[in-house]
């Protein structure tokens, strides 16, 4: 009764589907879950730290040392960790208004090219991050002493996952399937809302 209905692995004519629709999406869903909720946790920390610092400074007269540095660190990590989620959900700038006017065959080729170039770009950025990590193992931030490899490690993990998402998008483009997904938690409830008559129009 409470089980989610999962569609069969067959092409559909929509741009966004449930993350459980295709086997390739179900296989990477645990990884996506980690990135998704990791970015949420970092965003909460990013918003909370300045508030805590204001309270500590103005009310308790005991400001925390290095909060500004930690906030910058959280800002960087939040952007990087959220990047794969932005790609897989199609929330980035895509110019769909122009692309969808192309003939179906051309549109498919364009989507394949976009996926391949995205995967190649993120693969290069992953390699660059790995090189940067190896050359900055002894460096750290001046106030809190956060190792640089932590920043660069977030970039490495983010770009690796982003490259994987672009590869998955390319495979879907070859199979003429929807490229982007949405998670079950983001879907509108199936049952009708119990609204007053005046609000049902």
PDB file of C-alpha atoms in Angstrom:
ATOM      1  CA  UNK A   1       0.000   0.000   0.000  1.00  0.00           C
ATOM      2  CA  UNK A   2       2.763   2.435   0.950  1.00  0.00           C
ATOM      3  CA  UNK A   3       5.191   1.211  -1.704  1.00  0.00           C
ATOM      4  CA  UNK A   4       6.232   3.643  -4.417  1.00  0.00           C
ATOM      5  CA  UNK A   5       5.344   2.716  -7.969  1.00  0.00           C
ATOM      6  CA  UNK A   6       8.395   2.547 -10.222  1.00  0.00           C
ATOM      7  CA  UNK A   7       7.983   2.740 -13.970  1.00  0.00           C
ATOM      8  CA  UNK A   8       9.641   0.260 -16.312  1.00  0.00           C
ATOM      9  CA  UNK A   9      12.888   1.130 -18.108  1.00  0.00           C
ATOM     10  CA  UNK A  10      11.366   2.541 -21.273  1.00  0.00           C
ATOM     11  CA  UNK A  11      11.719   5.925 -23.012  1.00  0.00           C
ATOM     12  CA  UNK A  12       9.240   8.597 -22.029  1.00  0.00           C
ATOM     13  CA  UNK A  13       8.428  11.973 -23.551  1.00  0.00           C
ATOM     14  CA  UNK A  14       9.140  14.229 -20.576  1.00  0.00           C
ATOM     15  CA  UNK A  15      12.307  16.043 -19.532  1.00  0.00           C
ATOM     16  CA  UNK A  16      12.244  15.198 -15.807  1.00  0.00           C
ATOM     17  CA  UNK A  17      11.402  11.859 -14.191  1.00  0.00           C
ATOM     18  CA  UNK A  18      11.381  10.303 -10.732  1.00  0.00           C
ATOM     19  CA  UNK A  19      14.872   9.322  -9.557  1.00  0.00           C
ATOM     20  CA  UNK A  20      13.619   5.725  -9.180  1.00  0.00           C
ATOM     21  CA  UNK A  21      12.406   5.348 -12.777  1.00  0.00           C
ATOM     22  CA  UNK A  22      15.569   3.982 -14.391  1.00  0.00           C
ATOM     23  CA  UNK A  23      18.068   1.437 -13.077  1.00  0.00           C
ATOM     24  CA  UNK A  24      21.037   3.738 -13.684  1.00  0.00           C
ATOM     25  CA  UNK A  25      19.457   6.402 -11.452  1.00  0.00           C
ATOM     26  CA  UNK A  26      18.540   3.908  -8.752  1.00  0.00           C
ATOM     27  CA  UNK A  27      22.156   2.691  -8.684  1.00  0.00           C
ATOM     28  CA  UNK A  28      23.576   6.140  -7.866  1.00  0.00           C
ATOM     29  CA  UNK A  29      20.690   7.355  -5.694  1.00  0.00           C
ATOM     30  CA  UNK A  30      22.548   6.641  -2.399  1.00  0.00           C
ATOM     31  CA  UNK A  31      25.440   8.842  -3.576  1.00  0.00           C
ATOM     32  CA  UNK A  32      23.025  11.565  -4.625  1.00  0.00           C
ATOM     33  CA  UNK A  33      21.374  11.348  -1.217  1.00  0.00           C
ATOM     34  CA  UNK A  34      24.728  11.972   0.510  1.00  0.00           C
ATOM     35  CA  UNK A  35      25.514  15.002  -1.671  1.00  0.00           C
ATOM     36  CA  UNK A  36      22.000  16.375  -1.343  1.00  0.00           C
ATOM     37  CA  UNK A  37      21.777  16.255   2.427  1.00  0.00           C
ATOM     38  CA  UNK A  38      25.444  17.143   2.830  1.00  0.00           C
ATOM     39  CA  UNK A  39      24.842  20.399   0.974  1.00  0.00           C
ATOM     40  CA  UNK A  40      21.765  21.080   3.120  1.00  0.00           C
ATOM     41  CA  UNK A  41      23.783  20.540   6.313  1.00  0.00           C
ATOM     42  CA  UNK A  42      26.532  22.869   5.092  1.00  0.00           C
ATOM     43  CA  UNK A  43      23.992  25.499   4.084  1.00  0.00           C
ATOM     44  CA  UNK A  44      22.487  25.382   7.584  1.00  0.00           C
ATOM     45  CA  UNK A  45      25.966  25.782   9.078  1.00  0.00           C
ATOM     46  CA  UNK A  46      26.728  28.627   6.663  1.00  0.00           C
ATOM     47  CA  UNK A  47      23.611  30.524   7.743  1.00  0.00           C
ATOM     48  CA  UNK A  48      24.024  29.716  11.442  1.00  0.00           C
ATOM     49  CA  UNK A  49      27.660  30.711  11.927  1.00  0.00           C
ATOM     50  CA  UNK A  50      27.270  34.495  11.387  1.00  0.00           C
ATOM     51  CA  UNK A  51      24.167  34.489  13.604  1.00  0.00           C
ATOM     52  CA  UNK A  52      26.041  32.666  16.370  1.00  0.00           C
ATOM     53  CA  UNK A  53      28.948  35.086  16.022  1.00  0.00           C
ATOM     54  CA  UNK A  54      26.661  38.116  16.378  1.00  0.00           C
ATOM     55  CA  UNK A  55      25.084  36.648  19.527  1.00  0.00           C
ATOM     56  CA  UNK A  56      28.486  35.759  20.973  1.00  0.00           C
ATOM     57  CA  UNK A  57      29.959  39.183  20.206  1.00  0.00           C
ATOM     58  CA  UNK A  58      27.082  41.528  21.040  1.00  0.00           C
ATOM     59  CA  UNK A  59      25.388  39.686  23.904  1.00  0.00           C
ATOM     60  CA  UNK A  60      28.033  37.435  25.458  1.00  0.00           C
ATOM     61  CA  UNK A  61      31.008  39.697  24.616  1.00  0.00           C
ATOM     62  CA  UNK A  62      32.960  36.567  23.735  1.00  0.00           C
ATOM     63  CA  UNK A  63      33.337  36.354  19.951  1.00  0.00           C
ATOM     64  CA  UNK A  64      34.592  33.156  18.406  1.00  0.00           C
ATOM     65  CA  UNK A  65      37.970  33.421  16.740  1.00  0.00           C
ATOM     66  CA  UNK A  66      38.037  32.431  13.083  1.00  0.00           C
ATOM     67  CA  UNK A  67      34.295  32.308  12.419  1.00  0.00           C
ATOM     68  CA  UNK A  68      34.694  34.439   9.296  1.00  0.00           C
ATOM     69  CA  UNK A  69      37.271  32.011   7.960  1.00  0.00           C
ATOM     70  CA  UNK A  70      35.067  29.034   8.777  1.00  0.00           C
ATOM     71  CA  UNK A  71      32.105  30.735   7.085  1.00  0.00           C
ATOM     72  CA  UNK A  72      34.114  31.204   3.902  1.00  0.00           C
ATOM     73  CA  UNK A  73      35.073  27.543   4.073  1.00  0.00           C
ATOM     74  CA  UNK A  74      31.418  26.538   4.438  1.00  0.00           C
ATOM     75  CA  UNK A  75      30.453  28.788   1.518  1.00  0.00           C
ATOM     76  CA  UNK A  76      32.987  27.097  -0.755  1.00  0.00           C
ATOM     77  CA  UNK A  77      31.971  23.601   0.333  1.00  0.00           C
ATOM     78  CA  UNK A  78      28.245  24.349   0.040  1.00  0.00           C
ATOM     79  CA  UNK A  79      28.621  25.475  -3.569  1.00  0.00           C
ATOM     80  CA  UNK A  80      30.837  22.543  -4.511  1.00  0.00           C
ATOM     81  CA  UNK A  81      28.837  19.797  -2.800  1.00  0.00           C
ATOM     82  CA  UNK A  82      25.558  21.100  -4.259  1.00  0.00           C
ATOM     83  CA  UNK A  83      26.949  21.184  -7.822  1.00  0.00           C
ATOM     84  CA  UNK A  84      26.156  17.537  -8.763  1.00  0.00           C
ATOM     85  CA  UNK A  85      22.590  17.981  -7.490  1.00  0.00           C
ATOM     86  CA  UNK A  86      22.179  21.091  -9.642  1.00  0.00           C
ATOM     87  CA  UNK A  87      23.371  19.158 -12.695  1.00  0.00           C
ATOM     88  CA  UNK A  88      21.235  16.068 -12.197  1.00  0.00           C
ATOM     89  CA  UNK A  89      18.056  18.050 -11.483  1.00  0.00           C
ATOM     90  CA  UNK A  90      18.564  20.345 -14.487  1.00  0.00           C
ATOM     91  CA  UNK A  91      18.602  23.473 -12.324  1.00  0.00           C
ATOM     92  CA  UNK A  92      21.521  25.024 -14.201  1.00  0.00           C
ATOM     93  CA  UNK A  93      21.132  27.421 -17.142  1.00  0.00           C
ATOM     94  CA  UNK A  94      20.212  25.271 -20.150  1.00  0.00           C
ATOM     95  CA  UNK A  95      18.555  27.623 -22.676  1.00  0.00           C
ATOM     96  CA  UNK A  96      15.741  25.104 -23.175  1.00  0.00           C
ATOM     97  CA  UNK A  97      13.638  27.681 -25.009  1.00  0.00           C
ATOM     98  CA  UNK A  98      16.152  27.646 -27.863  1.00  0.00           C
ATOM     99  CA  UNK A  99      17.262  24.013 -27.731  1.00  0.00           C
ATOM    100  CA  UNK A 100      13.756  22.542 -27.776  1.00  0.00           C
ATOM    101  CA  UNK A 101      13.021  24.342 -31.054  1.00  0.00           C
ATOM    102  CA  UNK A 102      15.564  22.115 -32.806  1.00  0.00           C
ATOM    103  CA  UNK A 103      14.442  19.021 -34.746  1.00  0.00           C
ATOM    104  CA  UNK A 104      14.333  15.860 -32.644  1.00  0.00           C
ATOM    105  CA  UNK A 105      17.403  14.296 -34.280  1.00  0.00           C
ATOM    106  CA  UNK A 106      19.479  17.446 -33.891  1.00  0.00           C
ATOM    107  CA  UNK A 107      18.254  17.889 -30.315  1.00  0.00           C
ATOM    108  CA  UNK A 108      19.448  14.400 -29.431  1.00  0.00           C
ATOM    109  CA  UNK A 109      22.899  15.108 -30.898  1.00  0.00           C
ATOM    110  CA  UNK A 110      23.100  18.409 -28.995  1.00  0.00           C
ATOM    111  CA  UNK A 111      22.257  16.663 -25.723  1.00  0.00           C
ATOM    112  CA  UNK A 112      24.899  14.012 -26.356  1.00  0.00           C
ATOM    113  CA  UNK A 113      27.506  16.686 -27.108  1.00  0.00           C
ATOM    114  CA  UNK A 114      26.525  18.620 -23.967  1.00  0.00           C
ATOM    115  CA  UNK A 115      26.887  15.497 -21.839  1.00  0.00           C
ATOM    116  CA  UNK A 116      30.252  14.546 -23.345  1.00  0.00           C
ATOM    117  CA  UNK A 117      31.732  18.040 -23.060  1.00  0.00           C
ATOM    118  CA  UNK A 118      30.458  18.337 -19.491  1.00  0.00           C
ATOM    119  CA  UNK A 119      31.987  14.982 -18.526  1.00  0.00           C
ATOM    120  CA  UNK A 120      35.307  15.902 -20.158  1.00  0.00           C
ATOM    121  CA  UNK A 121      35.381  19.318 -18.472  1.00  0.00           C
ATOM    122  CA  UNK A 122      34.691  17.938 -15.015  1.00  0.00           C
ATOM    123  CA  UNK A 123      37.210  15.132 -15.560  1.00  0.00           C
ATOM    124  CA  UNK A 124      39.909  17.735 -16.266  1.00  0.00           C
ATOM    125  CA  UNK A 125      38.840  19.715 -13.186  1.00  0.00           C
ATOM    126  CA  UNK A 126      38.975  16.526 -11.101  1.00  0.00           C
ATOM    127  CA  UNK A 127      42.523  15.852 -12.269  1.00  0.00           C
ATOM    128  CA  UNK A 128      43.507  19.466 -11.561  1.00  0.00           C
ATOM    129  CA  UNK A 129      42.050  19.187  -8.046  1.00  0.00           C
ATOM    130  CA  UNK A 130      44.020  15.995  -7.417  1.00  0.00           C
ATOM    131  CA  UNK A 131      47.253  17.695  -8.515  1.00  0.00           C
ATOM    132  CA  UNK A 132      46.469  20.716  -6.321  1.00  0.00           C
ATOM    133  CA  UNK A 133      45.871  18.437  -3.321  1.00  0.00           C
ATOM    134  CA  UNK A 134      49.250  16.734  -3.706  1.00  0.00           C
ATOM    135  CA  UNK A 135      51.064  20.083  -3.938  1.00  0.00           C
ATOM    136  CA  UNK A 136      49.301  21.686  -0.943  1.00  0.00           C
ATOM    137  CA  UNK A 137      49.410  18.955   1.692  1.00  0.00           C
ATOM    138  CA  UNK A 138      51.464  21.129   4.069  1.00  0.00           C
ATOM    139  CA  UNK A 139      49.514  24.381   3.619  1.00  0.00           C
ATOM    140  CA  UNK A 140      46.667  25.563   5.855  1.00  0.00           C
ATOM    141  CA  UNK A 141      44.555  28.638   6.584  1.00  0.00           C
ATOM    142  CA  UNK A 142      46.184  31.278   8.842  1.00  0.00           C
ATOM    143  CA  UNK A 143      43.625  31.510  11.665  1.00  0.00           C
ATOM    144  CA  UNK A 144      42.059  28.093  12.181  1.00  0.00           C
ATOM    145  CA  UNK A 145      44.730  26.074  10.440  1.00  0.00           C
ATOM    146  CA  UNK A 146      42.254  24.299   8.149  1.00  0.00           C
ATOM    147  CA  UNK A 147      44.365  22.257   5.712  1.00  0.00           C
ATOM    148  CA  UNK A 148      44.068  23.323   2.100  1.00  0.00           C
ATOM    149  CA  UNK A 149      43.497  19.721   1.090  1.00  0.00           C
ATOM    150  CA  UNK A 150      40.092  19.914   2.818  1.00  0.00           C
ATOM    151  CA  UNK A 151      39.001  22.705   0.449  1.00  0.00           C
ATOM    152  CA  UNK A 152      40.546  20.970  -2.528  1.00  0.00           C
ATOM    153  CA  UNK A 153      39.141  17.622  -1.413  1.00  0.00           C
ATOM    154  CA  UNK A 154      35.641  19.071  -1.561  1.00  0.00           C
ATOM    155  CA  UNK A 155      36.383  20.234  -5.107  1.00  0.00           C
ATOM    156  CA  UNK A 156      37.775  16.815  -6.060  1.00  0.00           C
ATOM    157  CA  UNK A 157      34.729  14.948  -4.740  1.00  0.00           C
ATOM    158  CA  UNK A 158      32.318  17.447  -6.291  1.00  0.00           C
ATOM    159  CA  UNK A 159      33.924  17.405  -9.742  1.00  0.00           C
ATOM    160  CA  UNK A 160      34.177  13.603  -9.701  1.00  0.00           C
ATOM    161  CA  UNK A 161      30.471  13.261  -8.968  1.00  0.00           C
ATOM    162  CA  UNK A 162      29.642  15.947 -11.518  1.00  0.00           C
ATOM    163  CA  UNK A 163      31.604  14.070 -14.191  1.00  0.00           C
ATOM    164  CA  UNK A 164      29.685  10.902 -13.298  1.00  0.00           C
ATOM    165  CA  UNK A 165      26.368  12.757 -13.589  1.00  0.00           C
ATOM    166  CA  UNK A 166      27.362  14.069 -17.029  1.00  0.00           C
ATOM    167  CA  UNK A 167      28.267  10.537 -18.131  1.00  0.00           C
ATOM    168  CA  UNK A 168      24.851   9.328 -16.960  1.00  0.00           C
ATOM    169  CA  UNK A 169      23.208  12.189 -18.861  1.00  0.00           C
ATOM    170  CA  UNK A 170      25.134  11.182 -21.991  1.00  0.00           C
ATOM    171  CA  UNK A 171      23.967   7.568 -21.676  1.00  0.00           C
ATOM    172  CA  UNK A 172      20.383   8.773 -21.294  1.00  0.00           C
ATOM    173  CA  UNK A 173      20.773  11.020 -24.335  1.00  0.00           C
ATOM    174  CA  UNK A 174      21.956   8.046 -26.413  1.00  0.00           C
ATOM    175  CA  UNK A 175      18.906   6.087 -25.192  1.00  0.00           C
ATOM    176  CA  UNK A 176      16.582   9.049 -25.880  1.00  0.00           C
ATOM    177  CA  UNK A 177      15.472   9.209 -22.257  1.00  0.00           C
ATOM    178  CA  UNK A 178      14.784  12.236 -20.035  1.00  0.00           C
ATOM    179  CA  UNK A 179      18.082  13.651 -18.797  1.00  0.00           C
ATOM    180  CA  UNK A 180      17.021  15.110 -15.461  1.00  0.00           C
ATOM    181  CA  UNK A 181      15.451  13.696 -12.326  1.00  0.00           C
ATOM    182  CA  UNK A 182      13.453  14.785  -9.333  1.00  0.00           C
ATOM    183  CA  UNK A 183      13.448  13.123  -5.938  1.00  0.00           C
ATOM    184  CA  UNK A 184      10.303  11.627  -4.361  1.00  0.00           C
ATOM    185  CA  UNK A 185      10.473  14.171  -1.522  1.00  0.00           C
ATOM    186  CA  UNK A 186      10.202  17.020  -4.045  1.00  0.00           C
ATOM    187  CA  UNK A 187       7.026  15.788  -5.721  1.00  0.00           C
ATOM    188  CA  UNK A 188       3.637  17.280  -5.041  1.00  0.00           C
ATOM    189  CA  UNK A 189       1.248  15.067  -3.051  1.00  0.00           C
ATOM    190  CA  UNK A 190      -1.040  12.943  -5.203  1.00  0.00           C
ATOM    191  CA  UNK A 191      -4.082  13.487  -3.023  1.00  0.00           C
ATOM    192  CA  UNK A 192      -6.115  16.626  -3.608  1.00  0.00           C
ATOM    193  CA  UNK A 193      -5.754  19.319  -0.992  1.00  0.00           C
ATOM    194  CA  UNK A 194      -8.805  20.028   1.115  1.00  0.00           C
ATOM    195  CA  UNK A 195      -9.199  23.663   0.080  1.00  0.00           C
ATOM    196  CA  UNK A 196     -12.227  25.921   0.529  1.00  0.00           C
ATOM    197  CA  UNK A 197     -14.483  26.330  -2.497  1.00  0.00           C
ATOM    198  CA  UNK A 198     -13.263  29.905  -3.057  1.00  0.00           C
ATOM    199  CA  UNK A 199      -9.667  28.670  -3.515  1.00  0.00           C
ATOM    200  CA  UNK A 200     -10.317  25.743  -5.851  1.00  0.00           C
ATOM    201  CA  UNK A 201     -10.574  27.811  -9.023  1.00  0.00           C
TER     202      UNK A 201
END
